[in-house]
Amino acid sequence: MRGSSAETADIAGTGQVIVIGGGIAGLAAAHRLLDRGARVTVLEASDRLGGKLLPGEIAGVGVDLGAESLLARRPEAVGLAREAGLGDRLQPPSTATASIWTRGALRPMPKGHVMGVPGTASAVAGVLSQEGLARIERDAGLPRTEVGDDVAVGEYVAARVGREVVDRLVEPLLGGVYAGDAYRISMRSAVPQLFEAARTHTSLTEAVRAIQGRTAAAAQSGAAGPVFMGIEGGVGTLPLAVADSVRARGGEILTGTPVTELRRTGTTEADGPSDGGASRTAWRVVAGGRVLHADAVVVAVPAPAAAALLRAEAPAAAAELAAVEYASMALITLAYRRADADLPEGSGFLVPPVDGRTIKASTFASRKWGWIADEDPDLLVVRTSVGRYGETEILGHDDEHLVDVSRHDLREATGLSAAPVATRVTRWTDGLPQYPVGHHARVGRIREHVAKLPGLAVCGAAYDGVGIPASIASAYAAVDALGGDPRGVQELTAHPVQSLHGGAGE
Ligand SMILES: Cc1cc2nc3c(=O)[nH]c(=O)nc-3n(C[C@H](O)[C@H](O)[C@H](O)COP(=O)(O)OP(=O)(O)OC[C@H]3O[C@@H](n4cnc5c(N)ncnc54)[C@H](O)[C@@H]3O)c2cc1C
């Protein structure tokens, strides 16, 4: 690599870059690095690529066993799918109507809301009690609620429009993204739209109406396409297609290669000593018994793994990363003979924790994704999820129990009593990073420490948003930062990406 200065990791040209982690963030980074002319090696610990994106099969039909939906209002995920040759496989959900299982019945998910916060009480009339609705009306007359540098989503929303909005709407919607707790999660990081609104408006309902007005104007101008997209064959095929594109352009990808050590060295041993005699920072990576050298390294692994890798060279960043907590969950996929199984209309339902059920959501996968229904029209695939931050007891049970509780709750909610012809339980231990109040400040500190080490960048779901588009955005910003342009990283740190996975007809 020939940098313009000793301290600049210029990745244009022949720089050798190692990407640690073969999830969507690492693969997106590799893809972008090749665009910039770098030589790339991706090192993945496990024996498969994709991380939280996992294509699978049930009763002979392809399904996603991990992430299943892409927020298409952001350009990164659908853009990467197109670049990887999956453009004609992008598919919007067949139905955007969903329900909320609360107060003893499945109720239509209100359409007009921003992460569960309505613009008017009448918009959520079917879901909330009369007292809950009356409490929303009080928002307009309340004095300003200060949000300071950050505030918990639940705390702010409850102060403005009452706890029932949080407990029955915000909580299950946020839970679908973070498997977290609305009274802990940072509004600044998780719902930046509402955080901005809270700074500019006194009334929250008025702010939500303003956001909705802008969204409606964008829709009318034709700028807005589908909010969400899936991929025929599963979102889990995205990392595989990106990996194919990386390999086709000369990138190297090694699976079963856990990185155990990351150290700086004085010079780039990959390219021999630098010409000016100046010693430039380069990196030594120990992985799977091999020692590799690179001009730059992108660390695209979950926070605990990143903490372990950065401990030697960036101990302050490592300490911050070690403090990022994760939630565990499990997905239970059930396949029924369609002739035996009837389900209500729509793509599925969310379950507020306050209602005391075990499952926290269900997706009627064959209804939501045309490609699943087309593969076997006689099959009905349904999935449920269990587990959230602080609620790990349920995950201690065996797979059979998780299937049983899913069937029990599905029967209670929808009347579905048929026996499934196949079931699959997929456990996502420490699957979702938590963004508590102050997360953005922590990310800012991590990035400050990392920026002091030329040729080092970090990316992935632990930083600027847990969704796939956010993870890809952080990967692109990491590549720009390695190339000497920190603006993407600065922008993401200041304005995290709101993540939505489309569980409930937002
Ligand atoms: C069950 C579930 C459902 C989700 N649904 C959606 C959804 O529908 N839509 C959406 O947008 N988002 C969804 N998300 C969130 C999103 O999928 C993830 O946040 C995102 O994919 C994370 O990508 P990543 O590359 O940052 O991390 P990961 O996917 O965790 O990838 C990191 C990779 O690094 C590897 N690794 C770890 N340590 C090392 C090491 N020392 N050396 C080498 N490799 C290492 C891991 O094996 C892994 O492959 C979901 C998440 C979960 C858990």
mmCIF file of N, CA and C and ligand atoms in Angstrom, residues 19-28 42-54 64-71 77 176-177 228-229 235 254 256-261 286-287 299-306 308-309 326-331 360 368-369 383 385 426-433 435 459-463 465-472 474-475 499-503, ligand 1:
data_model
loop_
_atom_site.group_PDB
_atom_site.id
_atom_site.type_symbol
_atom_site.label_atom_id
_atom_site.label_comp_id
_atom_site.label_asym_id
_atom_site.label_seq_id
_atom_site.Cartn_x
_atom_site.Cartn_y
_atom_site.Cartn_z
ATOM 1 N N VAL A 19 -10.704 -8.145 6.611
ATOM 2 C CA VAL A 19 -12.005 -7.905 7.233
ATOM 3 C C VAL A 19 -12.250 -9.055 8.198
ATOM 4 N N ILE A 20 -12.479 -8.718 9.458
ATOM 5 C CA ILE A 20 -12.725 -9.770 10.455
ATOM 6 C C ILE A 20 -14.231 -9.868 10.680
ATOM 7 N N GLY A 21 -14.812 -11.003 10.316
ATOM 8 C CA GLY A 21 -16.250 -11.204 10.456
ATOM 9 C C GLY A 21 -16.914 -11.301 9.094
ATOM 10 N N GLY A 22 -17.597 -12.422 8.859
ATOM 11 C CA GLY A 22 -18.278 -12.621 7.578
ATOM 12 C C GLY A 22 -19.780 -12.526 7.698
ATOM 13 N N GLY A 23 -20.268 -11.622 8.578
ATOM 14 C CA GLY A 23 -21.692 -11.279 8.600
ATOM 15 C C GLY A 23 -21.944 -10.267 7.492
ATOM 16 N N ILE A 24 -23.156 -9.703 7.493
ATOM 17 C CA ILE A 24 -23.487 -8.795 6.391
ATOM 18 C C ILE A 24 -22.598 -7.542 6.429
ATOM 19 N N ALA A 25 -22.221 -7.082 7.622
ATOM 20 C CA ALA A 25 -21.381 -5.878 7.694
ATOM 21 C C ALA A 25 -19.999 -6.164 7.105
ATOM 22 N N GLY A 26 -19.384 -7.276 7.497
ATOM 23 C CA GLY A 26 -18.050 -7.596 6.991
ATOM 24 C C GLY A 26 -18.061 -7.819 5.486
ATOM 25 N N LEU A 27 -19.089 -8.514 4.999
ATOM 26 C CA LEU A 27 -19.137 -8.788 3.560
ATOM 27 C C LEU A 27 -19.406 -7.512 2.768
ATOM 28 N N ALA A 28 -20.255 -6.640 3.316
ATOM 29 C CA ALA A 28 -20.510 -5.356 2.634
ATOM 30 C C ALA A 28 -19.236 -4.524 2.593
ATOM 31 N N VAL A 42 -11.387 -11.847 3.857
ATOM 32 C CA VAL A 42 -12.401 -11.891 4.921
ATOM 33 C C VAL A 42 -12.131 -13.132 5.764
ATOM 34 N N LEU A 43 -12.091 -12.937 7.078
ATOM 35 C CA LEU A 43 -11.865 -14.067 7.994
ATOM 36 C C LEU A 43 -13.117 -14.270 8.841
ATOM 37 N N GLU A 44 -13.728 -15.416 8.703
ATOM 38 C CA GLU A 44 -14.967 -15.716 9.429
ATOM 39 C C GLU A 44 -14.721 -16.897 10.372
ATOM 40 N N ALA A 45 -15.141 -16.710 11.627
ATOM 41 C CA ALA A 45 -14.870 -17.730 12.639
ATOM 42 C C ALA A 45 -15.648 -19.026 12.384
ATOM 43 N N SER A 46 -16.917 -18.895 12.054
ATOM 44 C CA SER A 46 -17.751 -20.098 11.953
ATOM 45 C C SER A 46 -17.574 -20.749 10.580
ATOM 46 N N ASP A 47 -18.288 -21.846 10.390
ATOM 47 C CA ASP A 47 -18.125 -22.544 9.109
ATOM 48 C C ASP A 47 -19.093 -22.054 8.040
ATOM 49 N N ARG A 48 -19.808 -20.954 8.341
ATOM 50 C CA ARG A 48 -20.704 -20.415 7.314
ATOM 51 C C ARG A 48 -20.653 -18.887 7.342
ATOM 52 N N LEU A 49 -21.051 -18.279 6.226
ATOM 53 C CA LEU A 49 -21.101 -16.819 6.141
ATOM 54 C C LEU A 49 -22.512 -16.337 6.457
ATOM 55 N N GLY A 50 -22.646 -15.075 6.810
ATOM 56 C CA GLY A 50 -23.978 -14.482 6.938
ATOM 57 C C GLY A 50 -24.354 -14.033 8.335
ATOM 58 N N GLY A 51 -23.726 -14.602 9.374
ATOM 59 C CA GLY A 51 -24.056 -14.183 10.737
ATOM 60 C C GLY A 51 -25.542 -14.346 11.008
ATOM 61 N N LYS A 52 -26.235 -13.250 11.309
ATOM 62 C CA LYS A 52 -27.651 -13.311 11.689
ATOM 63 C C LYS A 52 -28.568 -13.523 10.489
ATOM 64 N N LEU A 53 -28.007 -13.614 9.310
ATOM 65 C CA LEU A 53 -28.796 -13.922 8.107
ATOM 66 C C LEU A 53 -28.559 -15.392 7.789
ATOM 67 N N LEU A 54 -29.638 -16.162 7.799
ATOM 68 C CA LEU A 54 -29.483 -17.623 7.696
ATOM 69 C C LEU A 54 -30.620 -18.222 6.874
ATOM 70 N N ASP A 64 -36.379 -18.144 5.761
ATOM 71 C CA ASP A 64 -35.329 -17.506 6.549
ATOM 72 C C ASP A 64 -35.420 -18.009 7.977
ATOM 73 N N LEU A 65 -34.291 -18.401 8.541
ATOM 74 C CA LEU A 65 -34.267 -18.817 9.952
ATOM 75 C C LEU A 65 -33.678 -17.718 10.829
ATOM 76 N N GLY A 66 -33.284 -16.622 10.216
ATOM 77 C CA GLY A 66 -32.809 -15.441 10.947
ATOM 78 C C GLY A 66 -33.558 -14.231 10.416
ATOM 79 N N ALA A 67 -32.828 -13.160 10.142
ATOM 80 C CA ALA A 67 -33.462 -11.944 9.603
ATOM 81 C C ALA A 67 -34.227 -12.283 8.332
ATOM 82 N N GLU A 68 -35.365 -11.577 8.118
ATOM 83 C CA GLU A 68 -36.201 -11.939 6.965
ATOM 84 C C GLU A 68 -36.629 -10.761 6.127
ATOM 85 N N SER A 69 -36.330 -9.532 6.579
ATOM 86 C CA SER A 69 -36.923 -8.402 5.897
ATOM 87 C C SER A 69 -35.941 -7.226 5.842
ATOM 88 N N LEU A 70 -35.971 -6.480 4.751
ATOM 89 C CA LEU A 70 -35.058 -5.340 4.588
ATOM 90 C C LEU A 70 -35.871 -4.052 4.577
ATOM 91 N N LEU A 71 -35.450 -3.087 5.356
ATOM 92 C CA LEU A 71 -36.091 -1.776 5.295
ATOM 93 C C LEU A 71 -35.652 -1.122 3.984
ATOM 94 N N ALA A 77 -29.424 -1.650 1.935
ATOM 95 C CA ALA A 77 -29.640 -3.099 1.804
ATOM 96 C C ALA A 77 -30.151 -3.453 0.407
ATOM 97 N N GLY A 176 -39.702 -6.035 18.610
ATOM 98 C CA GLY A 176 -39.507 -6.747 17.360
ATOM 99 C C GLY A 176 -38.149 -6.450 16.734
ATOM 100 N N VAL A 177 -37.571 -5.310 17.071
ATOM 101 C CA VAL A 177 -36.287 -4.919 16.490
ATOM 102 C C VAL A 177 -35.134 -5.260 17.438
ATOM 103 N N PHE A 228 -40.758 -2.097 2.959
ATOM 104 C CA PHE A 228 -39.910 -3.262 3.222
ATOM 105 C C PHE A 228 -39.762 -4.113 1.969
ATOM 106 N N MET A 229 -38.704 -4.882 1.940
ATOM 107 C CA MET A 229 -38.486 -5.843 0.859
ATOM 108 C C MET A 229 -37.988 -7.154 1.462
ATOM 109 N N VAL A 235 -33.860 -13.573 2.685
ATOM 110 C CA VAL A 235 -32.865 -12.520 2.923
ATOM 111 C C VAL A 235 -31.508 -13.159 3.240
ATOM 112 N N LEU A 254 -12.194 -16.744 3.969
ATOM 113 C CA LEU A 254 -11.856 -17.974 4.704
ATOM 114 C C LEU A 254 -12.861 -18.162 5.831
ATOM 115 N N GLY A 256 -14.308 -20.798 9.048
ATOM 116 C CA GLY A 256 -13.640 -21.649 10.046
ATOM 117 C C GLY A 256 -12.310 -21.058 10.483
ATOM 118 N N THR A 257 -12.220 -19.735 10.462
ATOM 119 C CA THR A 257 -10.953 -19.053 10.741
ATOM 120 C C THR A 257 -11.159 -17.957 11.791
ATOM 121 N N PRO A 258 -11.308 -18.332 13.056
ATOM 122 C CA PRO A 258 -11.528 -17.311 14.093
ATOM 123 C C PRO A 258 -10.268 -16.479 14.325
ATOM 124 N N VAL A 259 -10.425 -15.191 14.368
ATOM 125 C CA VAL A 259 -9.284 -14.322 14.660
ATOM 126 C C VAL A 259 -9.126 -14.250 16.174
ATOM 127 N N THR A 260 -7.913 -14.493 16.635
ATOM 128 C CA THR A 260 -7.682 -14.515 18.074
ATOM 129 C C THR A 260 -6.744 -13.401 18.529
ATOM 130 N N GLU A 261 -6.089 -12.736 17.583
ATOM 131 C CA GLU A 261 -5.152 -11.684 17.993
ATOM 132 C C GLU A 261 -5.020 -10.645 16.902
ATOM 133 N N VAL A 286 -3.700 -12.886 13.894
ATOM 134 C CA VAL A 286 -3.558 -14.325 14.119
ATOM 135 C C VAL A 286 -4.953 -14.942 14.009
ATOM 136 N N ALA A 287 -5.063 -15.919 13.131
ATOM 137 C CA ALA A 287 -6.384 -16.513 12.864
ATOM 138 C C ALA A 287 -6.230 -17.979 12.519
ATOM 139 N N VAL A 299 -12.866 -4.400 11.620
ATOM 140 C CA VAL A 299 -13.383 -5.323 12.632
ATOM 141 C C VAL A 299 -14.913 -5.290 12.556
ATOM 142 N N ALA A 300 -15.498 -6.372 12.005
ATOM 143 C CA ALA A 300 -16.946 -6.414 11.755
ATOM 144 C C ALA A 300 -17.566 -7.571 12.523
ATOM 145 N N VAL A 301 -17.313 -7.612 13.818
ATOM 146 C CA VAL A 301 -17.814 -8.706 14.666
ATOM 147 C C VAL A 301 -18.651 -8.093 15.793
ATOM 148 N N PRO A 302 -19.492 -8.886 16.458
ATOM 149 C CA PRO A 302 -20.276 -8.347 17.576
ATOM 150 C C PRO A 302 -19.379 -7.745 18.663
ATOM 151 N N ALA A 303 -19.962 -6.890 19.490
ATOM 152 C CA ALA A 303 -19.170 -6.104 20.447
ATOM 153 C C ALA A 303 -18.279 -6.948 21.374
ATOM 154 N N PRO A 304 -18.759 -8.060 21.954
ATOM 155 C CA PRO A 304 -17.858 -8.798 22.849
ATOM 156 C C PRO A 304 -16.619 -9.314 22.113
ATOM 157 N N ALA A 305 -16.803 -9.796 20.876
ATOM 158 C CA ALA A 305 -15.664 -10.295 20.091
ATOM 159 C C ALA A 305 -14.753 -9.132 19.706
ATOM 160 N N ALA A 306 -15.341 -7.986 19.375
ATOM 161 C CA ALA A 306 -14.524 -6.805 19.026
ATOM 162 C C ALA A 306 -13.720 -6.359 20.238
ATOM 163 N N ALA A 308 -12.574 -8.213 22.648
ATOM 164 C CA ALA A 308 -11.438 -9.135 22.842
ATOM 165 C C ALA A 308 -10.322 -8.827 21.850
ATOM 166 N N LEU A 309 -10.690 -8.504 20.619
ATOM 167 C CA LEU A 309 -9.666 -8.272 19.591
ATOM 168 C C LEU A 309 -8.947 -6.929 19.788
ATOM 169 N N TYR A 326 -26.249 -7.656 25.172
ATOM 170 C CA TYR A 326 -26.998 -8.312 24.093
ATOM 171 C C TYR A 326 -28.230 -9.018 24.639
ATOM 172 N N ALA A 327 -29.234 -9.143 23.790
ATOM 173 C CA ALA A 327 -30.422 -9.935 24.139
ATOM 174 C C ALA A 327 -30.404 -11.225 23.338
ATOM 175 N N SER A 328 -30.901 -12.283 23.951
ATOM 176 C CA SER A 328 -31.003 -13.573 23.268
ATOM 177 C C SER A 328 -32.461 -13.853 22.933
ATOM 178 N N MET A 329 -32.671 -14.607 21.902
ATOM 179 C CA MET A 329 -34.035 -14.973 21.516
ATOM 180 C C MET A 329 -34.008 -16.275 20.737
ATOM 181 N N ALA A 330 -35.201 -16.796 20.477
ATOM 182 C CA ALA A 330 -35.286 -17.987 19.622
ATOM 183 C C ALA A 330 -36.442 -17.798 18.649
ATOM 184 N N LEU A 331 -36.256 -18.321 17.457
ATOM 185 C CA LEU A 331 -37.328 -18.310 16.456
ATOM 186 C C LEU A 331 -37.839 -19.740 16.306
ATOM 187 N N LYS A 360 -43.596 -13.430 21.626
ATOM 188 C CA LYS A 360 -43.649 -11.963 21.530
ATOM 189 C C LYS A 360 -44.061 -11.500 20.143
ATOM 190 N N LYS A 368 -46.969 -13.620 4.226
ATOM 191 C CA LYS A 368 -46.180 -12.388 4.096
ATOM 192 C C LYS A 368 -45.312 -12.408 2.839
ATOM 193 N N TRP A 369 -44.762 -13.581 2.517
ATOM 194 C CA TRP A 369 -43.814 -13.660 1.401
ATOM 195 C C TRP A 369 -44.362 -14.557 0.309
ATOM 196 N N ARG A 383 -44.073 -18.450 11.861
ATOM 197 C CA ARG A 383 -42.988 -18.475 12.846
ATOM 198 C C ARG A 383 -43.326 -17.598 14.041
ATOM 199 N N SER A 385 -41.601 -15.899 17.877
ATOM 200 C CA SER A 385 -40.334 -15.611 18.552
ATOM 201 C C SER A 385 -40.575 -15.566 20.051
ATOM 202 N N THR A 426 -34.656 -22.152 16.099
ATOM 203 C CA THR A 426 -33.350 -21.532 15.836
ATOM 204 C C THR A 426 -33.048 -20.574 16.976
ATOM 205 N N ARG A 427 -31.976 -20.860 17.693
ATOM 206 C CA ARG A 427 -31.642 -20.038 18.862
ATOM 207 C C ARG A 427 -30.623 -18.972 18.468
ATOM 208 N N TRP A 428 -30.914 -17.748 18.855
ATOM 209 C CA TRP A 428 -29.999 -16.640 18.579
ATOM 210 C C TRP A 428 -29.500 -16.096 19.917
ATOM 211 N N THR A 429 -28.521 -16.820 20.475
ATOM 212 C CA THR A 429 -27.968 -16.419 21.766
ATOM 213 C C THR A 429 -27.142 -15.147 21.564
ATOM 214 N N ASP A 430 -27.403 -14.152 22.388
ATOM 215 C CA ASP A 430 -26.740 -12.852 22.232
ATOM 216 C C ASP A 430 -26.879 -12.352 20.798
ATOM 217 N N GLY A 431 -28.096 -12.422 20.289
ATOM 218 C CA GLY A 431 -28.329 -12.076 18.886
ATOM 219 C C GLY A 431 -28.447 -10.589 18.609
ATOM 220 N N LEU A 432 -28.941 -9.843 19.587
ATOM 221 C CA LEU A 432 -29.267 -8.443 19.302
ATOM 222 C C LEU A 432 -28.623 -7.494 20.305
ATOM 223 N N PRO A 433 -27.767 -6.573 19.832
ATOM 224 C CA PRO A 433 -27.157 -5.609 20.750
ATOM 225 C C PRO A 433 -28.220 -4.673 21.311
ATOM 226 N N TYR A 435 -29.317 -1.013 22.859
ATOM 227 C CA TYR A 435 -28.925 0.399 22.775
ATOM 228 C C TYR A 435 -29.569 1.151 23.946
ATOM 229 N N CYS A 459 -17.191 -1.837 12.432
ATOM 230 C CA CYS A 459 -18.550 -1.682 11.905
ATOM 231 C C CYS A 459 -19.402 -2.863 12.333
ATOM 232 N N GLY A 460 -20.715 -2.731 12.092
ATOM 233 C CA GLY A 460 -21.644 -3.806 12.423
ATOM 234 C C GLY A 460 -22.812 -3.302 13.246
ATOM 235 N N ALA A 461 -23.616 -4.261 13.703
ATOM 236 C CA ALA A 461 -24.887 -3.934 14.337
ATOM 237 C C ALA A 461 -24.740 -3.264 15.700
ATOM 238 N N ALA A 462 -23.547 -3.292 16.284
ATOM 239 C CA ALA A 462 -23.398 -2.754 17.644
ATOM 240 C C ALA A 462 -23.304 -1.230 17.667
ATOM 241 N N TYR A 463 -23.264 -0.580 16.506
ATOM 242 C CA TYR A 463 -22.918 0.843 16.509
ATOM 243 C C TYR A 463 -24.079 1.792 16.191
ATOM 244 N N GLY A 465 -27.200 1.220 14.542
ATOM 245 C CA GLY A 465 -28.523 0.690 14.222
ATOM 246 C C GLY A 465 -28.373 -0.808 14.053
ATOM 247 N N VAL A 466 -29.346 -1.588 14.557
ATOM 248 C CA VAL A 466 -29.167 -3.045 14.544
ATOM 249 C C VAL A 466 -29.622 -3.685 13.239
ATOM 250 N N GLY A 467 -30.375 -2.953 12.425
ATOM 251 C CA GLY A 467 -30.930 -3.541 11.213
ATOM 252 C C GLY A 467 -29.867 -3.763 10.142
ATOM 253 N N ILE A 468 -30.269 -4.496 9.123
ATOM 254 C CA ILE A 468 -29.340 -4.803 8.026
ATOM 255 C C ILE A 468 -28.873 -3.528 7.305
ATOM 256 N N PRO A 469 -29.794 -2.604 6.959
ATOM 257 C CA PRO A 469 -29.311 -1.385 6.286
ATOM 258 C C PRO A 469 -28.317 -0.609 7.152
ATOM 259 N N ALA A 470 -28.591 -0.534 8.447
ATOM 260 C CA ALA A 470 -27.690 0.202 9.341
ATOM 261 C C ALA A 470 -26.332 -0.474 9.423
ATOM 262 N N SER A 471 -26.344 -1.814 9.470
ATOM 263 C CA SER A 471 -25.076 -2.550 9.553
ATOM 264 C C SER A 471 -24.257 -2.322 8.277
ATOM 265 N N ILE A 472 -24.943 -2.296 7.142
ATOM 266 C CA ILE A 472 -24.241 -2.052 5.870
ATOM 267 C C ILE A 472 -23.738 -0.603 5.829
ATOM 268 N N SER A 474 -22.815 1.217 8.257
ATOM 269 C CA SER A 474 -21.622 1.362 9.101
ATOM 270 C C SER A 474 -20.407 0.744 8.413
ATOM 271 N N ALA A 475 -20.637 -0.291 7.609
ATOM 272 C CA ALA A 475 -19.525 -0.909 6.869
ATOM 273 C C ALA A 475 -18.988 0.058 5.810
ATOM 274 N N SER A 499 -33.876 1.528 12.854
ATOM 275 C CA SER A 499 -34.024 0.180 12.317
ATOM 276 C C SER A 499 -35.458 -0.298 12.486
ATOM 277 N N LEU A 500 -36.012 -0.843 11.429
ATOM 278 C CA LEU A 500 -37.349 -1.431 11.433
ATOM 279 C C LEU A 500 -37.273 -2.696 10.609
ATOM 280 N N HIS A 501 -37.988 -3.735 11.039
ATOM 281 C CA HIS A 501 -37.952 -4.950 10.248
ATOM 282 C C HIS A 501 -39.312 -5.293 9.661
ATOM 283 N N GLY A 502 -40.286 -4.439 9.880
ATOM 284 C CA GLY A 502 -41.568 -4.666 9.210
ATOM 285 C C GLY A 502 -42.414 -5.747 9.812
ATOM 286 N N GLY A 503 -42.385 -5.884 11.120
ATOM 287 C CA GLY A 503 -43.207 -6.906 11.747
ATOM 288 C C GLY A 503 -44.687 -6.577 11.757
HETATM 289 C C1 LIG B 1 -33.276 -13.427 14.938
HETATM 290 C C2 LIG B 1 -32.946 -12.109 14.304
HETATM 291 C C3 LIG B 1 -33.801 -11.565 13.367
HETATM 292 C C4 LIG B 1 -33.476 -10.344 12.759
HETATM 293 N N1 LIG B 1 -34.329 -9.842 11.808
HETATM 294 C C5 LIG B 1 -33.943 -8.756 11.105
HETATM 295 C C6 LIG B 1 -34.696 -8.335 9.985
HETATM 296 O O1 LIG B 1 -35.706 -8.957 9.601
HETATM 297 N N2 LIG B 1 -34.277 -7.225 9.315
HETATM 298 C C7 LIG B 1 -33.156 -6.529 9.697
HETATM 299 O O2 LIG B 1 -32.825 -5.518 9.064
HETATM 300 N N3 LIG B 1 -32.400 -6.928 10.743
HETATM 301 C C8 LIG B 1 -32.759 -8.029 11.437
HETATM 302 N N4 LIG B 1 -31.991 -8.460 12.475
HETATM 303 C C9 LIG B 1 -30.775 -7.725 12.805
HETATM 304 C C10 LIG B 1 -29.674 -7.963 11.792
HETATM 305 O O3 LIG B 1 -29.882 -9.166 11.102
HETATM 306 C C11 LIG B 1 -28.299 -8.028 12.444
HETATM 307 O O4 LIG B 1 -28.149 -7.007 13.395
HETATM 308 C C12 LIG B 1 -27.192 -7.898 11.400
HETATM 309 O O5 LIG B 1 -27.357 -8.896 10.417
HETATM 310 C C13 LIG B 1 -25.828 -7.992 12.076
HETATM 311 O O6 LIG B 1 -24.829 -8.041 11.093
HETATM 312 P P1 LIG B 1 -23.289 -7.948 11.503
HETATM 313 O O7 LIG B 1 -22.510 -8.258 10.292
HETATM 314 O O8 LIG B 1 -23.046 -6.672 12.205
HETATM 315 O O9 LIG B 1 -23.065 -9.071 12.612
HETATM 316 P P2 LIG B 1 -23.214 -10.658 12.579
HETATM 317 O O10 LIG B 1 -24.323 -11.073 11.688
HETATM 318 O O11 LIG B 1 -23.258 -11.056 14.007
HETATM 319 O O12 LIG B 1 -21.846 -11.150 11.910
HETATM 320 C C14 LIG B 1 -20.642 -11.136 12.613
HETATM 321 C C15 LIG B 1 -19.798 -12.294 12.140
HETATM 322 O O13 LIG B 1 -18.530 -12.240 12.795
HETATM 323 C C16 LIG B 1 -18.123 -13.549 13.095
HETATM 324 N N5 LIG B 1 -17.123 -13.510 14.162
HETATM 325 C C17 LIG B 1 -17.299 -13.280 15.480
HETATM 326 N N6 LIG B 1 -16.115 -13.295 16.118
HETATM 327 C C18 LIG B 1 -15.167 -13.532 15.187
HETATM 328 C C19 LIG B 1 -13.742 -13.663 15.230
HETATM 329 N N7 LIG B 1 -13.048 -13.550 16.366
HETATM 330 N N8 LIG B 1 -13.083 -13.919 14.074
HETATM 331 C C20 LIG B 1 -13.748 -14.030 12.896
HETATM 332 N N9 LIG B 1 -15.101 -13.921 12.809
HETATM 333 C C21 LIG B 1 -15.792 -13.665 13.934
HETATM 334 C C22 LIG B 1 -19.423 -14.255 13.479
HETATM 335 O O14 LIG B 1 -19.292 -15.666 13.384
HETATM 336 C C23 LIG B 1 -20.402 -13.659 12.476
HETATM 337 O O15 LIG B 1 -20.505 -14.436 11.300
HETATM 338 C C24 LIG B 1 -32.293 -9.665 13.109
HETATM 339 C C25 LIG B 1 -31.431 -10.211 14.077
HETATM 340 C C26 LIG B 1 -31.747 -11.425 14.660
HETATM 341 C C27 LIG B 1 -30.819 -12.008 15.681
#
